[in-house]
PDB file of C-alpha atoms in Angstrom:
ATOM      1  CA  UNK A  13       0.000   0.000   0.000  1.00  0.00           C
ATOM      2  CA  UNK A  14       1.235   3.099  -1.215  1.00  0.00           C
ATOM      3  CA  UNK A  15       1.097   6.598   1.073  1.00  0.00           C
ATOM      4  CA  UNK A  16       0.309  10.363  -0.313  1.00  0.00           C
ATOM      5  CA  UNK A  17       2.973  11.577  -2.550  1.00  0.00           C
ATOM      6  CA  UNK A  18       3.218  14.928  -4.027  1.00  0.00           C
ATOM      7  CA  UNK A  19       5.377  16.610  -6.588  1.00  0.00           C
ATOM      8  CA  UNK A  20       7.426  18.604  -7.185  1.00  0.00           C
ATOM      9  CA  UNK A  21       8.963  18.685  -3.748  1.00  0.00           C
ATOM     10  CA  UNK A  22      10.202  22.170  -4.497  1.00  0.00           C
ATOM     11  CA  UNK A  23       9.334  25.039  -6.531  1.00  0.00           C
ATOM     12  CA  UNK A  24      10.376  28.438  -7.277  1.00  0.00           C
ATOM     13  CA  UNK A  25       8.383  30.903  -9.082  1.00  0.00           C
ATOM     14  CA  UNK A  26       7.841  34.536  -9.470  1.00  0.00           C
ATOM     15  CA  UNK A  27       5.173  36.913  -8.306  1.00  0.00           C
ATOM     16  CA  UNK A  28       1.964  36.987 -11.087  1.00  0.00           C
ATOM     17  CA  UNK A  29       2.748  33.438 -12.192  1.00  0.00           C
ATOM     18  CA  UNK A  30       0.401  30.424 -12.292  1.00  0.00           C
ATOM     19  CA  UNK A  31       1.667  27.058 -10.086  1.00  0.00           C
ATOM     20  CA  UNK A  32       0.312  23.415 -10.200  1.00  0.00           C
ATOM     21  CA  UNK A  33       1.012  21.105  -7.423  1.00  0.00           C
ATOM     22  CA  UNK A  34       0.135  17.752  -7.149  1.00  0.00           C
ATOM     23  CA  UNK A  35      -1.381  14.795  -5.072  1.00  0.00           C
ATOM     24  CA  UNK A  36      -1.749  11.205  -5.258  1.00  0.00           C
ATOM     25  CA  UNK A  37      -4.038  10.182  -2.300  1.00  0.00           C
ATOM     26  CA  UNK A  38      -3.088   6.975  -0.324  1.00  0.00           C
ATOM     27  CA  UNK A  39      -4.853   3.388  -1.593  1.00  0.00           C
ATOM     28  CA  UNK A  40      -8.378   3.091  -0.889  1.00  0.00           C
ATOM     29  CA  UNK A  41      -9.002   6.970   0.206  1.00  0.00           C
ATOM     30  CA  UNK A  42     -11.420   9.227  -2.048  1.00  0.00           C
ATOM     31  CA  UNK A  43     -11.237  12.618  -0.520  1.00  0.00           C
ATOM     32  CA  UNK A  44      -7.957  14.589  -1.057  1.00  0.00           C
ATOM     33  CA  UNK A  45      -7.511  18.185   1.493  1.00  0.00           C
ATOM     34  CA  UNK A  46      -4.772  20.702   0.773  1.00  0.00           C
ATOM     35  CA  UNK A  47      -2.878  22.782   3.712  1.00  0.00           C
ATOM     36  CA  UNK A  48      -1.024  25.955   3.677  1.00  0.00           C
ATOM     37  CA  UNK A  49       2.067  25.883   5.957  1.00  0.00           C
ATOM     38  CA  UNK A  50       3.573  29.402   6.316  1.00  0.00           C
ATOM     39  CA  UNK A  51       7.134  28.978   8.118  1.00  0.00           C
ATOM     40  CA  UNK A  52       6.837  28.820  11.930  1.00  0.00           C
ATOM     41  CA  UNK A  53       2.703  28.272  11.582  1.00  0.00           C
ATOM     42  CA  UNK A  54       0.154  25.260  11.702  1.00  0.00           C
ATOM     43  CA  UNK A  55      -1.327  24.011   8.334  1.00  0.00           C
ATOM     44  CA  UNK A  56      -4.242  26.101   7.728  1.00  0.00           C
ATOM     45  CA  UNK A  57      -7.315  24.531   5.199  1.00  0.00           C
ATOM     46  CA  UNK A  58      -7.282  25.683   2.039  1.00  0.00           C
ATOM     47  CA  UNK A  59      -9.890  23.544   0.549  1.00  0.00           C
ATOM     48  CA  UNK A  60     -11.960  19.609   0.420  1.00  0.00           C
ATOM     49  CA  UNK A  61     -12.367  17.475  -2.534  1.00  0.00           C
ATOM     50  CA  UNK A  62     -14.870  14.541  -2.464  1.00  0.00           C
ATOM     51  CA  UNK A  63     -15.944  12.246  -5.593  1.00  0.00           C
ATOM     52  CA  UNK A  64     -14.202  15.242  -7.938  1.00  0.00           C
ATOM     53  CA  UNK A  65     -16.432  17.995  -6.266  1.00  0.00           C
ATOM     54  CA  UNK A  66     -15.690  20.595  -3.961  1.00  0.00           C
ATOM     55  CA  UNK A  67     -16.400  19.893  -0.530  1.00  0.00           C
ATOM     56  CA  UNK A  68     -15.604  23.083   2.107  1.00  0.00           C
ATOM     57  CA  UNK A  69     -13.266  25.337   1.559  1.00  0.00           C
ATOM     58  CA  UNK A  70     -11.116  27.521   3.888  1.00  0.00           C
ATOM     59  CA  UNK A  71     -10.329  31.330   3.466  1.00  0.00           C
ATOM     60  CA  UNK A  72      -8.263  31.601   0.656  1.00  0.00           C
ATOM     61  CA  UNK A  73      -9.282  33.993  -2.361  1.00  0.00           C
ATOM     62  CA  UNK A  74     -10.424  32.361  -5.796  1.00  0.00           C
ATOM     63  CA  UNK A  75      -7.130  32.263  -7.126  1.00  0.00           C
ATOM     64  CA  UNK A  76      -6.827  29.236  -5.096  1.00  0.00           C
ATOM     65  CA  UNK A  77      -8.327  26.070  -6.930  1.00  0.00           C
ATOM     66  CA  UNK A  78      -8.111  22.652  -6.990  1.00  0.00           C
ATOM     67  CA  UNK A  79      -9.070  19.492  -9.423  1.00  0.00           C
ATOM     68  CA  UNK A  80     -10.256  16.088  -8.470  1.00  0.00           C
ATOM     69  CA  UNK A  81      -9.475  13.261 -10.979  1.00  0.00           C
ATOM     70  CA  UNK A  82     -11.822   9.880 -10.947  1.00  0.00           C
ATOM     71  CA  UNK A  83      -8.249   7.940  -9.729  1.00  0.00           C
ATOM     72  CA  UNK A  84      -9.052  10.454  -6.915  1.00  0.00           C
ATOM     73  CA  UNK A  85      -5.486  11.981  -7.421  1.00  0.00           C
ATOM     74  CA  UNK A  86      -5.781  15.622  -7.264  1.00  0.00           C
ATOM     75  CA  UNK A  87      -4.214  19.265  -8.044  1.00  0.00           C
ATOM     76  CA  UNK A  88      -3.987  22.873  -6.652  1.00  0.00           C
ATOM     77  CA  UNK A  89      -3.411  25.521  -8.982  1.00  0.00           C
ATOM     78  CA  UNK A  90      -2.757  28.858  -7.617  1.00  0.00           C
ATOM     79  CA  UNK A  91      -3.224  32.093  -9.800  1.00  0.00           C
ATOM     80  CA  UNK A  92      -1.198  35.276 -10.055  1.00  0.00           C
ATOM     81  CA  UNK A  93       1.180  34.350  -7.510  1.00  0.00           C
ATOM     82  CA  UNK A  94       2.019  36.897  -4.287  1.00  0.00           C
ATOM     83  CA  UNK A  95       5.141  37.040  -2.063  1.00  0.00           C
ATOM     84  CA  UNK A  96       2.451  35.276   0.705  1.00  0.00           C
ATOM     85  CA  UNK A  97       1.936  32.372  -1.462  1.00  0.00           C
ATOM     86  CA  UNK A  98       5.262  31.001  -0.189  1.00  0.00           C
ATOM     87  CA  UNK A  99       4.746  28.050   2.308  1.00  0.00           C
ATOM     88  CA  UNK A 100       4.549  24.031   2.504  1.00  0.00           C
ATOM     89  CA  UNK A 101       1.780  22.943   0.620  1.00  0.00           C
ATOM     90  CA  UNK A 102       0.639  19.664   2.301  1.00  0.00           C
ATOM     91  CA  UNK A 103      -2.237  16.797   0.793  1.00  0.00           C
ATOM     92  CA  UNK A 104      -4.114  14.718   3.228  1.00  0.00           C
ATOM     93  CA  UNK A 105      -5.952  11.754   1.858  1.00  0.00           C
ATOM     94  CA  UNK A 106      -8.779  10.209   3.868  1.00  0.00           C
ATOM     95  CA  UNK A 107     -12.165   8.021   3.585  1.00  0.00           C
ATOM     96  CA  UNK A 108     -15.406   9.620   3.932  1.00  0.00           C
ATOM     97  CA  UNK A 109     -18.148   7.165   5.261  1.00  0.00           C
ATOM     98  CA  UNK A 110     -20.259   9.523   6.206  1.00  0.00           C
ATOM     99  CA  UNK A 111     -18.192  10.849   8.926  1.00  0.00           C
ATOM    100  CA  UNK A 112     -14.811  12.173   8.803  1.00  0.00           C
ATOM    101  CA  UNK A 113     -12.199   9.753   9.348  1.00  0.00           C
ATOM    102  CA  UNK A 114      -8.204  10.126   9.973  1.00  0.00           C
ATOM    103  CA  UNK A 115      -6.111  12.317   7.388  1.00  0.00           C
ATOM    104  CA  UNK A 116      -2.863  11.295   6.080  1.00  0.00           C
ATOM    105  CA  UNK A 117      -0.647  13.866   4.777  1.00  0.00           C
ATOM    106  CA  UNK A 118       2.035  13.619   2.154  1.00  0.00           C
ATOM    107  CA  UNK A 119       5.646  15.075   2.735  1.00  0.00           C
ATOM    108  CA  UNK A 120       4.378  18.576   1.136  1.00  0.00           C
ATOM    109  CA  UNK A 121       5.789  20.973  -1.692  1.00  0.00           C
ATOM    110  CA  UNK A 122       7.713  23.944  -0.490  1.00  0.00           C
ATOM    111  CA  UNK A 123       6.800  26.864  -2.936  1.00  0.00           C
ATOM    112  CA  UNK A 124       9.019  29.991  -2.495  1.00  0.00           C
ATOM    113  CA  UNK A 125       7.929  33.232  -4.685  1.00  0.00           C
ATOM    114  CA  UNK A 126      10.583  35.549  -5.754  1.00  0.00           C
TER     115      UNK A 126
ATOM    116  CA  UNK B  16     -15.562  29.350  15.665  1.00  0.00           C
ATOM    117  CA  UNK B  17     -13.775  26.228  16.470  1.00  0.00           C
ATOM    118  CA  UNK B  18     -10.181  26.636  17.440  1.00  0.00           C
ATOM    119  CA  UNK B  19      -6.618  24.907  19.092  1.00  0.00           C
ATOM    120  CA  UNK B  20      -4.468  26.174  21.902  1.00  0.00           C
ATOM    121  CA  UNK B  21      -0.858  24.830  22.445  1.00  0.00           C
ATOM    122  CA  UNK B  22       1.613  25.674  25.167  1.00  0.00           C
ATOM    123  CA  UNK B  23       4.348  28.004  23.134  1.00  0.00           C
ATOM    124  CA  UNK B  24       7.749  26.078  22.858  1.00  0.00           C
ATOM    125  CA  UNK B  25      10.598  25.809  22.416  1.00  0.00           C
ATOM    126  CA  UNK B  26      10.360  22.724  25.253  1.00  0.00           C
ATOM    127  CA  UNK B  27      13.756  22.021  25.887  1.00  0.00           C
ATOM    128  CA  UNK B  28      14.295  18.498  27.630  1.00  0.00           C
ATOM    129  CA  UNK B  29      17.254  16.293  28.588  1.00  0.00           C
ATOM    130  CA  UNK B  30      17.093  12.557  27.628  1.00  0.00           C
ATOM    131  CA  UNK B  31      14.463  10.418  29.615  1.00  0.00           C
ATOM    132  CA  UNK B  32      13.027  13.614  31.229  1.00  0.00           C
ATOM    133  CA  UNK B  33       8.962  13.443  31.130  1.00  0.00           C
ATOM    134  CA  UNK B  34       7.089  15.482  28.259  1.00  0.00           C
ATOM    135  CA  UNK B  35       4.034  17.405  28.904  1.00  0.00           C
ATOM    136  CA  UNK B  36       2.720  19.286  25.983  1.00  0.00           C
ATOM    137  CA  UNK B  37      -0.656  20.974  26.890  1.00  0.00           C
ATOM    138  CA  UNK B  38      -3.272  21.727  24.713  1.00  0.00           C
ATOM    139  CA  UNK B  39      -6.908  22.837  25.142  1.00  0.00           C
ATOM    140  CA  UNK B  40      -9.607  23.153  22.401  1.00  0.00           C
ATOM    141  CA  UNK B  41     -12.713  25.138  21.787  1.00  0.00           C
ATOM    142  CA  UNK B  42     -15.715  23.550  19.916  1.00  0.00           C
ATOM    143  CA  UNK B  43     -19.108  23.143  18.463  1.00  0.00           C
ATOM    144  CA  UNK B  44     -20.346  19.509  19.150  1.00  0.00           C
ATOM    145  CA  UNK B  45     -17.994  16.510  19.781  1.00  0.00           C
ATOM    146  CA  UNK B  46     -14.933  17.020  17.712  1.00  0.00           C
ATOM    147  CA  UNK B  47     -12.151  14.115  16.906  1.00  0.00           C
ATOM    148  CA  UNK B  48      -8.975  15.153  18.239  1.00  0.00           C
ATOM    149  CA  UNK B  49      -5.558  14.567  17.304  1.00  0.00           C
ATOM    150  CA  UNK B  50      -2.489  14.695  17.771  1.00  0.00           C
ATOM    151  CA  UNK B  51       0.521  15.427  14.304  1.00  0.00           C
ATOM    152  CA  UNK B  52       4.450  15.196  14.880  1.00  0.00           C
ATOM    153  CA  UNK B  53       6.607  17.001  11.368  1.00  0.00           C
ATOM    154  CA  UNK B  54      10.128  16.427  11.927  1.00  0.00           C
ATOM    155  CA  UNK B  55      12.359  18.826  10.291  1.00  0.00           C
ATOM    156  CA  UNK B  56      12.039  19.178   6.373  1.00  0.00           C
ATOM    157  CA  UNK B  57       8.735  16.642   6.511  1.00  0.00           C
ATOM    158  CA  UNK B  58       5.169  16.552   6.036  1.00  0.00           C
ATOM    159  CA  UNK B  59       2.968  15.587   9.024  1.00  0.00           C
ATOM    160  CA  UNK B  60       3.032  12.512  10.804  1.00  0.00           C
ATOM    161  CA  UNK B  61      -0.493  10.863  12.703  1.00  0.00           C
ATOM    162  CA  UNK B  62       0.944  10.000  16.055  1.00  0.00           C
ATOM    163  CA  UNK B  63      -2.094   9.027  18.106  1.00  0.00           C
ATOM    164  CA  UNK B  64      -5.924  10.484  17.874  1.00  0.00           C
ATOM    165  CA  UNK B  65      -9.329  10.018  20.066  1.00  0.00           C
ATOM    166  CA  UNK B  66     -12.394  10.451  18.797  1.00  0.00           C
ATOM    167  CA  UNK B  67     -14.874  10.595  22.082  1.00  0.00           C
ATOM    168  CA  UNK B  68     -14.545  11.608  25.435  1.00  0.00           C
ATOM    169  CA  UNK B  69     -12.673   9.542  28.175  1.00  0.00           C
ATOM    170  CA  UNK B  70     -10.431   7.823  24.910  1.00  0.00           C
ATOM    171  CA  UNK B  71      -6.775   7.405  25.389  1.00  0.00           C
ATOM    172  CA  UNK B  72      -4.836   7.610  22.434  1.00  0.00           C
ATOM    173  CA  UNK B  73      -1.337   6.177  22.110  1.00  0.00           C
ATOM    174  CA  UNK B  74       1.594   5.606  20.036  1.00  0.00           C
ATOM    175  CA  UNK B  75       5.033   5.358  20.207  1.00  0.00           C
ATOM    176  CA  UNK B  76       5.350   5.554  24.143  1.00  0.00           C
ATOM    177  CA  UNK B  77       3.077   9.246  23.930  1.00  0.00           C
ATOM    178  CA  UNK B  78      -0.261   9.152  25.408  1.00  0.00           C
ATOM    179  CA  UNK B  79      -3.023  11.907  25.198  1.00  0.00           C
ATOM    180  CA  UNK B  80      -6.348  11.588  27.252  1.00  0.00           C
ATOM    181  CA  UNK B  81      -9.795  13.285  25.846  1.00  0.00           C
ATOM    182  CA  UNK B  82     -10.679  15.227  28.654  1.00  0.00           C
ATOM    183  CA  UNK B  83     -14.469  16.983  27.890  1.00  0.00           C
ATOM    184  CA  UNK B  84     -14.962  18.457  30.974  1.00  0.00           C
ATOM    185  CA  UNK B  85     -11.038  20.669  30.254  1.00  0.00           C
ATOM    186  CA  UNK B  86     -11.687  20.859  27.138  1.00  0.00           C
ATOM    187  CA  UNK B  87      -8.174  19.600  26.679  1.00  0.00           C
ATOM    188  CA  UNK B  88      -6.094  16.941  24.917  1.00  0.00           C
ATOM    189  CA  UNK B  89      -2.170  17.117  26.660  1.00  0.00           C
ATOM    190  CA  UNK B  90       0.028  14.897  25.099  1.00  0.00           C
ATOM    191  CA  UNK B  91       2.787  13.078  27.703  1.00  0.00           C
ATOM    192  CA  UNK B  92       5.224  11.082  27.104  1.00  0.00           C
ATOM    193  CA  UNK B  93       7.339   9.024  29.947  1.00  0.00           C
ATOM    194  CA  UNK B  94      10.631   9.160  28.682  1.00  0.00           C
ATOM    195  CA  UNK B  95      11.820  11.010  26.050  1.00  0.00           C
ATOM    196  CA  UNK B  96      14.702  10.357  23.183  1.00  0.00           C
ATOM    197  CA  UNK B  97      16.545  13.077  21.103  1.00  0.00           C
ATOM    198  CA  UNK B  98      15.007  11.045  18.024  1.00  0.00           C
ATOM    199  CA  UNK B  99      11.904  12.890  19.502  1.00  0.00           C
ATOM    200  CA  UNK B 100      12.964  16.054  18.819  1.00  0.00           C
ATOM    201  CA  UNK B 101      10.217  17.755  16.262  1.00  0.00           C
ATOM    202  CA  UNK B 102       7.516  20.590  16.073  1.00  0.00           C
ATOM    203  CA  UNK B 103       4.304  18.613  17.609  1.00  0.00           C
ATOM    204  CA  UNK B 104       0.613  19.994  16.061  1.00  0.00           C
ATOM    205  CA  UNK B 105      -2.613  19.271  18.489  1.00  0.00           C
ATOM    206  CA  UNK B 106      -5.944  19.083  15.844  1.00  0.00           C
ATOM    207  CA  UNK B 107      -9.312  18.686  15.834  1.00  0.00           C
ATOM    208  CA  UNK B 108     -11.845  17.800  13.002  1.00  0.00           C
ATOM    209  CA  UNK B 109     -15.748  19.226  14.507  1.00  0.00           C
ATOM    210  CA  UNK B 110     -18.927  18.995  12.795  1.00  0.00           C
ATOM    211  CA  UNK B 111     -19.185  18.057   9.426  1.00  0.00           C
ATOM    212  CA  UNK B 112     -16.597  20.343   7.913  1.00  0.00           C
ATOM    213  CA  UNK B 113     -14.188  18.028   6.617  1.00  0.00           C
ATOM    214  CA  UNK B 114     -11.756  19.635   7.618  1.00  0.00           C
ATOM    215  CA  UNK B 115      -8.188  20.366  10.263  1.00  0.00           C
ATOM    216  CA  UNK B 116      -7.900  22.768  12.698  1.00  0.00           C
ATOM    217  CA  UNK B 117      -4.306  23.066  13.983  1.00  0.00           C
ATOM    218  CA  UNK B 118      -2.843  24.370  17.036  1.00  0.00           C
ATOM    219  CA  UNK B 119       0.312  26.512  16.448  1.00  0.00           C
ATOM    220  CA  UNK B 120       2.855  23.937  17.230  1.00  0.00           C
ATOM    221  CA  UNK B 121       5.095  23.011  19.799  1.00  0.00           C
ATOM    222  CA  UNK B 122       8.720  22.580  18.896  1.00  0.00           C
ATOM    223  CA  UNK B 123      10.643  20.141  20.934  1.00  0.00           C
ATOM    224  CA  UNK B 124      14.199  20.018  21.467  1.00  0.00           C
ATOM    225  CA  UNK B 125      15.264  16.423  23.397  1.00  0.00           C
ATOM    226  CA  UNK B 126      19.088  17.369  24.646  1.00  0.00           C
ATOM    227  CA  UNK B 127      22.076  13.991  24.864  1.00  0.00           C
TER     228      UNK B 127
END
């Protein structure tokens, strides 16, 4: 049984441009969560995706968005990138039976913006 | 809204001293708490959760107790090992959000 990987493990991009980061979710789970983790800071909830839909989302702007693929693999794409974007991006993979079980959390993508 | 409360760190410990790290939580309902461990350069690690009141969660030698009545969650741990050393996150999932609420952290530094 495979964990939650993510790629790339490090990025470096410049303020205005576009970023993809992605997920695989752990064998067996179908709902993927993405973290922000400014330096020095607990992960703070960016967004939920469940059976490719949207399922809560934190306080982030719109330039924040996120895919779910039927392999229930997933990306977040960030728009017009800002100084602030620049943190550990972390994917938790979990079941949802109905109520919310553990989360498992992949080793993250460290994003700096220039 | 719901929220996490961890003791500030650094805790700075010699080798087989006794760990307390407190934390206390504020909630709607009866959330599942937990308790994350990211070692330096890593993602997040489960070490132990509880999801009602009066569970003990354990892992790895650490214990945390579900205490409803403090509102609180205190991970301890007997005797600790500089392999310990980390940043330790207290959690809870409430409600049907879906989703982690994080403490601050607690960075621990276990000294030879």
């Amino acid at each position: 049984e495979t964990g939650v990987t993510q790629s790339p493990t490090h990025l470096i991009k410049t303020r205005g441009q576009q970023v993809t980061l992605r997920c695989s979710s752990q064998s067996g789970h179908n709902t993927v969560s993405w973290y922000q983790q400014a330096l020095g800071q607990g992960p703070q909830f960016i967004f939920q995706y469940y059976r490719e839909e949207e399922n809560g989302r934190g306080n982030f702007p719109p330039r924040f968005s996120g895919l779910q693929f039927p392999n229930y693999s997933s990306e977040l794409n960030v728009n017009a990138l800002e100084l602030d974007d620049s943190a550990l991006y972390l994917c938790a993979s979990s079941i949802n039976s109905g109520r919310f079980e553990t989360q498992y959390f992949g080793p993250g993508t460290r994003l700096l913006v220039l | 809204g719901d929220s996490v409360t961890q003791m500030e760190g650094p805790v700075t410990l010699s080798e087989e001293a006794f760990l307390t790290i407190n934390c206390t939580y504020t909630a709607t309902g009866y959330p599942s708490l937990f308790w994350y461990v990211q070692y330096p350069g890593e993602g997040l690690q489960l070490l132990l959760k509880a999801t009602k009141a009066d569970d003990k969660g354990s892992n790895k030698g650490f214990e945390a107790t579900y205490r409803k009545e403090t509102t609180s969650f205190h991970l301890e741990k007997g005797s600790v090992q500089v392999s310990d050393s980390a940043v330790y996150f207290c959690a809870l999932i409430s409600g049907n959000t879906g989703k982690l609420i994080f403490g601050q952290g607690t960075t621990l530094q276990v000294k030879p």
